[in-house]
PDB file of C-alpha atoms in Angstrom:
ATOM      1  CA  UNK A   9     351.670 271.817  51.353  1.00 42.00           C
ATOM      2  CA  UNK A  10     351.755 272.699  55.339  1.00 45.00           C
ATOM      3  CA  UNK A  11     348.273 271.258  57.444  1.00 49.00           C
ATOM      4  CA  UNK A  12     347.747 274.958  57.728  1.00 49.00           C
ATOM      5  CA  UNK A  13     347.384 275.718  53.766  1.00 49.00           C
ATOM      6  CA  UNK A  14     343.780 275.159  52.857  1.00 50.00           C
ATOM      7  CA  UNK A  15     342.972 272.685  50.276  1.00 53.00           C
ATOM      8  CA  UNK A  16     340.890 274.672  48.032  1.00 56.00           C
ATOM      9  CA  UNK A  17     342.770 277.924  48.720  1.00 58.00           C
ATOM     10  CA  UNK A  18     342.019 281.352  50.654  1.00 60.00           C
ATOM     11  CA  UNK A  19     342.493 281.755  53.933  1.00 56.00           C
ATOM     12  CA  UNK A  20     342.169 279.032  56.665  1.00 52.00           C
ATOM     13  CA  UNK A  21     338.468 279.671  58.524  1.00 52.00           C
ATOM     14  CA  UNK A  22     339.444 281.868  61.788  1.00 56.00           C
ATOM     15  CA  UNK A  23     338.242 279.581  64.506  1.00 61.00           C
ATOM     16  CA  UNK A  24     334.571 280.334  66.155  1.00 82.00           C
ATOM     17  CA  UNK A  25     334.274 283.090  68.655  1.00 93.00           C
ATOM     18  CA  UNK A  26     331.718 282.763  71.440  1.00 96.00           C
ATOM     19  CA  UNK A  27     331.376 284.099  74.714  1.00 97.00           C
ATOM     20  CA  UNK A  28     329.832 283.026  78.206  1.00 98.00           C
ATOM     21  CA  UNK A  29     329.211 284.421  80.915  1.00 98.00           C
ATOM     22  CA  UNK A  30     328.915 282.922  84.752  1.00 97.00           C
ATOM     23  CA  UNK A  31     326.290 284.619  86.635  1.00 95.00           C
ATOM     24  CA  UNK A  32     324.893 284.320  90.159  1.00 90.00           C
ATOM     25  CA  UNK A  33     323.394 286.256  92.264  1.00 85.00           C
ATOM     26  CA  UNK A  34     326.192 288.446  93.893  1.00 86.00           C
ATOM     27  CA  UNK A  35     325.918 292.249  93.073  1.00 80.00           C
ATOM     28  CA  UNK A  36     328.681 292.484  90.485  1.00 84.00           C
ATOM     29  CA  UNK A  37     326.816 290.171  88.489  1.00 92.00           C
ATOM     30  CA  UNK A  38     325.555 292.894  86.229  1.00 93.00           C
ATOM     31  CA  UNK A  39     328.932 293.884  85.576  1.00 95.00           C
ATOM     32  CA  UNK A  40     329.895 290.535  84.347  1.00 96.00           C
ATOM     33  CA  UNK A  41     327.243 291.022  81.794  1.00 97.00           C
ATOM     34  CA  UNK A  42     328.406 294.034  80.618  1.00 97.00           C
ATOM     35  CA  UNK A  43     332.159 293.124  80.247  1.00 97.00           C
ATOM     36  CA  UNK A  44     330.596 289.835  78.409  1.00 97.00           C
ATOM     37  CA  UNK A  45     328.870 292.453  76.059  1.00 98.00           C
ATOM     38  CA  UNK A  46     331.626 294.576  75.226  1.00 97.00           C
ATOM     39  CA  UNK A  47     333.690 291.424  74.681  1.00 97.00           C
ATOM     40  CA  UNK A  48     331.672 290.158  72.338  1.00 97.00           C
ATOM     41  CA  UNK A  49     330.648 293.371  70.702  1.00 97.00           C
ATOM     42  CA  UNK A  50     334.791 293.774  70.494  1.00 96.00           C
ATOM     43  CA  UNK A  51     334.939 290.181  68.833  1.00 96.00           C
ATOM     44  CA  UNK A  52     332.202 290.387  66.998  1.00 95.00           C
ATOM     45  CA  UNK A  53     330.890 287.179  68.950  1.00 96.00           C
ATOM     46  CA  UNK A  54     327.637 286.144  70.005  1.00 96.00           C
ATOM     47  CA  UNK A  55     327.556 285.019  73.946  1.00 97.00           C
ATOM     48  CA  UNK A  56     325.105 283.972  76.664  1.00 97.00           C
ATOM     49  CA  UNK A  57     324.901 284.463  80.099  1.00 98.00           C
ATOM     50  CA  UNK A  58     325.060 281.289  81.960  1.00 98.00           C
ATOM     51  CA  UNK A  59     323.340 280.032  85.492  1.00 96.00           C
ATOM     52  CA  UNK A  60     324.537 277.367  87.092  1.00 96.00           C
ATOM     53  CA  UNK A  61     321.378 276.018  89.544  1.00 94.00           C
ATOM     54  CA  UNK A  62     322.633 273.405  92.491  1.00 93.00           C
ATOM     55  CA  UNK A  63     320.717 272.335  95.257  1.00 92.00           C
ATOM     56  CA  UNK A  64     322.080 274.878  97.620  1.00 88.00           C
ATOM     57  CA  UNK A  65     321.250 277.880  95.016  1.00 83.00           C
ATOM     58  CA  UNK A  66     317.629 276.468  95.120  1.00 80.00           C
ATOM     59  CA  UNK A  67     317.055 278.036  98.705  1.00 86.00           C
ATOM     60  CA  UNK A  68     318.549 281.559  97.923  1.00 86.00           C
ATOM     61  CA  UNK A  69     316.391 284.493  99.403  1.00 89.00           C
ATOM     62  CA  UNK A  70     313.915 286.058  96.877  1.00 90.00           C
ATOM     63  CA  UNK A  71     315.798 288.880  96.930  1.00 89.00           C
ATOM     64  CA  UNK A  72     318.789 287.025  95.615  1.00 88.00           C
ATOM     65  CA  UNK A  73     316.740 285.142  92.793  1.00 89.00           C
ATOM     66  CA  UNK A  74     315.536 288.492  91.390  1.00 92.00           C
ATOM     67  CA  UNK A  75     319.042 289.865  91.530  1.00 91.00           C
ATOM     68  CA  UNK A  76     319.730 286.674  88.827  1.00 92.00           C
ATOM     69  CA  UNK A  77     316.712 287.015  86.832  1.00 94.00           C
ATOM     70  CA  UNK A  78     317.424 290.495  86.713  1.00 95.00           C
ATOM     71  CA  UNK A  79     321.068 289.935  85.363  1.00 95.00           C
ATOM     72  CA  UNK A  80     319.420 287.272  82.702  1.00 96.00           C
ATOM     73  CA  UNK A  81     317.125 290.330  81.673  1.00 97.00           C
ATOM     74  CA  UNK A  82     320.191 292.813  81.064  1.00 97.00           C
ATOM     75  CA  UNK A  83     321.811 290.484  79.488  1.00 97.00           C
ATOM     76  CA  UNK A  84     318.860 289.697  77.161  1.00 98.00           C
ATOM     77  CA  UNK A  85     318.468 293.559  76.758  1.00 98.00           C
ATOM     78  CA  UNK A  86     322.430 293.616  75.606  1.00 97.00           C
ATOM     79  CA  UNK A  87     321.741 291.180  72.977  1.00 97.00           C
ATOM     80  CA  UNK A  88     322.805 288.057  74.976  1.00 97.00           C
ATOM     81  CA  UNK A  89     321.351 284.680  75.151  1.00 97.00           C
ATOM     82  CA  UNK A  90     320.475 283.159  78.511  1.00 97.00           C
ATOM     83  CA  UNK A  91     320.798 279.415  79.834  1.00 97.00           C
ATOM     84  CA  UNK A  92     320.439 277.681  83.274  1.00 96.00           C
ATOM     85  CA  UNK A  93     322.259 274.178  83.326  1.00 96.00           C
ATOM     86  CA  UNK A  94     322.338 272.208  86.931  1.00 95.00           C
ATOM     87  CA  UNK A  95     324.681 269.938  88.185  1.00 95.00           C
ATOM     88  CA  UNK A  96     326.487 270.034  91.688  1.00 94.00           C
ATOM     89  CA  UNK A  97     329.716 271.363  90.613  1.00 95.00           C
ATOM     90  CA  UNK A  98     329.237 274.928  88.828  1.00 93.00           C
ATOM     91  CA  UNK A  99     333.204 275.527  87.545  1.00 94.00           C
ATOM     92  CA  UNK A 100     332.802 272.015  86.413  1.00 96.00           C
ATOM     93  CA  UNK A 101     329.584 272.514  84.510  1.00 97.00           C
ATOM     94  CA  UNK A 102     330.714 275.789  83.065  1.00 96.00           C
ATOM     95  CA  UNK A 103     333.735 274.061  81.601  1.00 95.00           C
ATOM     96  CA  UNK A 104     331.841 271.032  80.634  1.00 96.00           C
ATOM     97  CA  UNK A 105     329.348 273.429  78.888  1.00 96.00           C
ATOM     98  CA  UNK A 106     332.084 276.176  77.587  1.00 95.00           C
ATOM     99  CA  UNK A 107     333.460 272.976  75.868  1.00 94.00           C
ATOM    100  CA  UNK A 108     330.117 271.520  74.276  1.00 93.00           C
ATOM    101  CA  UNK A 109     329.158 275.618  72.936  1.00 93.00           C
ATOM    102  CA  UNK A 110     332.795 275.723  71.697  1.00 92.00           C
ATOM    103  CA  UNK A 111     333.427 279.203  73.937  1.00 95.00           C
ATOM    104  CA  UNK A 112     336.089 281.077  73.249  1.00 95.00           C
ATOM    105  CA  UNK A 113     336.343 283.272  76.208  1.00 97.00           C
ATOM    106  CA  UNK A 114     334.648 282.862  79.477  1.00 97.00           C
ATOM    107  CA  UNK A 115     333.718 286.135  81.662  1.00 97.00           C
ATOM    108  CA  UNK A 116     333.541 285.348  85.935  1.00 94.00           C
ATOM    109  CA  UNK A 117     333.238 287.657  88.557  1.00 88.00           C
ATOM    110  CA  UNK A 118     335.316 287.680  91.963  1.00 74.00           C
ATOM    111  CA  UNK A 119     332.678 287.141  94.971  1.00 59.00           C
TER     112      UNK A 119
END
């Protein structure tokens, strides 16, 4: 019996699809949502759009923060979960996180 042939027989599980994605609070933000969307909608994932807060975010313009909270409310409206983690490094936390949600695909945005 190969390590791929399931013990109690049927198909091996498919592994988990989940998708993330990176927001700030750049304009094409709101298109990273909606490529996460249709991702997911494709897969037939759930996802989340994730914030990464560091101390240098924390003295954006308002106009910047409501730019982000209104990408977190699109997202919401899409069917998407929202999350802010900190941390100093935001690739690194987005990996570290990615990792701990078991993501399958991560959406970014050029800035």
């Amino acid at each position: 019996m190969s390590d791929s042939t399931p013990l109690l027989g049927g198909a091996p599980p498919k592994p988990a699809l989940r998708v993330i994605a990176c927001l700030d609070s750049a304009p094409a933000t709101s298109e990273v949502v909606r490529k996460a969307a249709i991702l997911a909608s494709q897969l037939g994932a759930p996802w989340e759009a994730v914030h990464v807060a560091t101390p240098t975010t924390a003295h954006v313009p308002p106009a910047r923060r409501e730019a982000l909270l209104k990408a977190f409310r699109f997202a919401e409206s899409l069917g998407g979960q929202t999350n802010t983690l900190n941390g100093d490094d935001p690739a690194g936390e987005i990996l570290a996180y990615a990792q701990r949600s078991g993501a399958s695909h991560i959406v970014v945005g050029a800035s």
